């Protein structure tokens, strides 16, 4: 890894969102200038640091003009803009497809025209579906079982096409279940940790879909931002350009609730409902490739991550 040139400017699509805002902060901390492209559909202006090194373009990443405007002067791209919900993609496959795949193609096409040095793409553990026993490896079988997962996998295929055909260098990171400060907690589509932490703070009951024994690989957002920044800084071409980004540790929902009760010091009432259609049973990353290629692997334990989240919730109240 090397310090980036002074002329470096990174476009972060979805930079006003949960993960994007942490990536913007991490880049600014490395003294890198940033352009944010966001339609503010789930992102917030307050998430974007008020800093003269940040340029904000408001627009749809699936449209040509805002993407062309935003990529002007940029050397690298982190493409995060998407509708980040499996459940929402089940309810609205056509509505989510535009942001989850058309935007990726629009961004890639502009990367080709501009001659971008590297694109880092947010793929998802969802591409595995239930195809492998955990921990899942990048070379093992895939079984995307929802429109969200299908769009993410198609995005990876487009990355490969643009790299092989036009020489657009890219890295696809398959994020597992990311959590941490600024994750939206008041939407029916919110991630399970943000929802459960909010319910715990309110003294309300949580709903567990299924028996609660499904496992997830919860990865702290600060670690995700650090890995993305390392991918931007990486010298040369990594031997693998598709990598899992998880903690490597499985946690089932009942264990998660025990940990939340511990951290919040309250008992959380549980109700059980039918499993979600398309829900993956077990999801844990093998992070060997990430360790070998980027060397920046997640280190934050679930308890440490939950504690930092709890202190944010406490400050807000
Ligand atoms: P988020 O909703 O907080 O961020 C997405 C951002 O993209 C928002 O600011 C939203 O306003 C913006 N956006 C959406 N559609 C857009 C469009 N068409 N044009 C411009 N901006 C648009 O979600 P997040 O959790 O920060 O997710 C970021 C990325 O990471 C997404 O691609 C998501 O699929 C991926 N991902 C997230 C997780 C996770 O656990 N949160 C896991 C795997 C992959
Ligand atoms: C998927 C992807 C993740 C990311 C995310 C979109 C997998 C394994 N993970 O996350 O990488 O792309 O989509 O942001 O595909 N649940 C409850 N009660 C609730 C809410 C959720 O029981 O109130 C369950 C849910 O059924 C699932 C688990 O909690 O089994 C996690 O759900 P989630 O919505 O936080 O994320 P998930 O795994 O669909």
mmCIF file with all atom_site columns, C-alpha atoms in Angstrom, residues 14 27-28 30 38 41 52 68 81 88 100 106 110 113 116 131 136 151-152 163 181 188 201 208 259 269:
data_model
loop_
_atom_site.group_PDB
_atom_site.id
_atom_site.type_symbol
_atom_site.label_atom_id
_atom_site.label_alt_id
_atom_site.label_comp_id
_atom_site.label_asym_id
_atom_site.label_entity_id
_atom_site.label_seq_id
_atom_site.pdbx_PDB_ins_code
_atom_site.Cartn_x
_atom_site.Cartn_y
_atom_site.Cartn_z
_atom_site.occupancy
_atom_site.B_iso_or_equiv
_atom_site.pdbx_formal_charge
_atom_site.auth_seq_id
_atom_site.auth_comp_id
_atom_site.auth_asym_id
_atom_site.auth_atom_id
_atom_site.pdbx_PDB_model_num
ATOM 1  C CA . UNK A 1 14  ? -24.144 6.486   -2.093  1.00 0.00 ? 14  UNK A CA 1
ATOM 2  C CA . UNK A 1 27  ? -10.787 8.931   2.828   1.00 0.00 ? 27  UNK A CA 1
ATOM 3  C CA . UNK A 1 28  ? -10.729 12.472  4.241   1.00 0.00 ? 28  UNK A CA 1
ATOM 4  C CA . UNK A 1 30  ? -6.103  9.997   4.570   1.00 0.00 ? 30  UNK A CA 1
ATOM 5  C CA . UNK A 1 38  ? -26.350 10.480  -3.980  1.00 0.00 ? 38  UNK A CA 1
ATOM 6  C CA . UNK A 1 41  ? -33.425 8.346   -1.156  1.00 0.00 ? 41  UNK A CA 1
ATOM 7  C CA . UNK A 1 52  ? -14.135 21.946  1.587   1.00 0.00 ? 52  UNK A CA 1
ATOM 8  C CA . UNK A 1 68  ? -20.767 12.172  -15.844 1.00 0.00 ? 68  UNK A CA 1
ATOM 9  C CA . UNK A 1 81  ? -25.335 3.506   -4.291  1.00 0.00 ? 81  UNK A CA 1
ATOM 10 C CA . UNK A 1 88  ? -37.526 -4.593  -0.481  1.00 0.00 ? 88  UNK A CA 1
ATOM 11 C CA . UNK A 1 100 ? -29.110 -2.075  -7.990  1.00 0.00 ? 100 UNK A CA 1
ATOM 12 C CA . UNK A 1 106 ? -23.979 3.519   -15.895 1.00 0.00 ? 106 UNK A CA 1
ATOM 13 C CA . UNK A 1 110 ? -18.400 6.318   -17.360 1.00 0.00 ? 110 UNK A CA 1
ATOM 14 C CA . UNK A 1 113 ? -14.801 6.833   -20.807 1.00 0.00 ? 113 UNK A CA 1
ATOM 15 C CA . UNK A 1 116 ? -10.671 5.504   -13.935 1.00 0.00 ? 116 UNK A CA 1
ATOM 16 C CA . UNK A 1 131 ? -25.238 -22.858 -1.977  1.00 0.00 ? 131 UNK A CA 1
ATOM 17 C CA . UNK A 1 136 ? -18.266 -19.617 2.247   1.00 0.00 ? 136 UNK A CA 1
ATOM 18 C CA . UNK A 1 151 ? -28.594 -7.761  -9.356  1.00 0.00 ? 151 UNK A CA 1
ATOM 19 C CA . UNK A 1 152 ? -25.454 -7.812  -7.172  1.00 0.00 ? 152 UNK A CA 1
ATOM 20 C CA . UNK A 1 163 ? -12.094 -5.198  -16.921 1.00 0.00 ? 163 UNK A CA 1
ATOM 21 C CA . UNK A 1 181 ? -23.431 4.051   13.797  1.00 0.00 ? 181 UNK A CA 1
ATOM 22 C CA . UNK A 1 188 ? -39.166 -1.677  8.040   1.00 0.00 ? 188 UNK A CA 1
ATOM 23 C CA . UNK A 1 201 ? -33.518 1.258   23.744  1.00 0.00 ? 201 UNK A CA 1
ATOM 24 C CA . UNK A 1 208 ? -37.653 -12.929 15.019  1.00 0.00 ? 208 UNK A CA 1
ATOM 25 C CA . UNK A 1 259 ? -25.317 -9.809  23.387  1.00 0.00 ? 259 UNK A CA 1
ATOM 26 C CA . UNK A 1 269 ? -39.015 -9.383  24.651  1.00 0.00 ? 269 UNK A CA 1
#
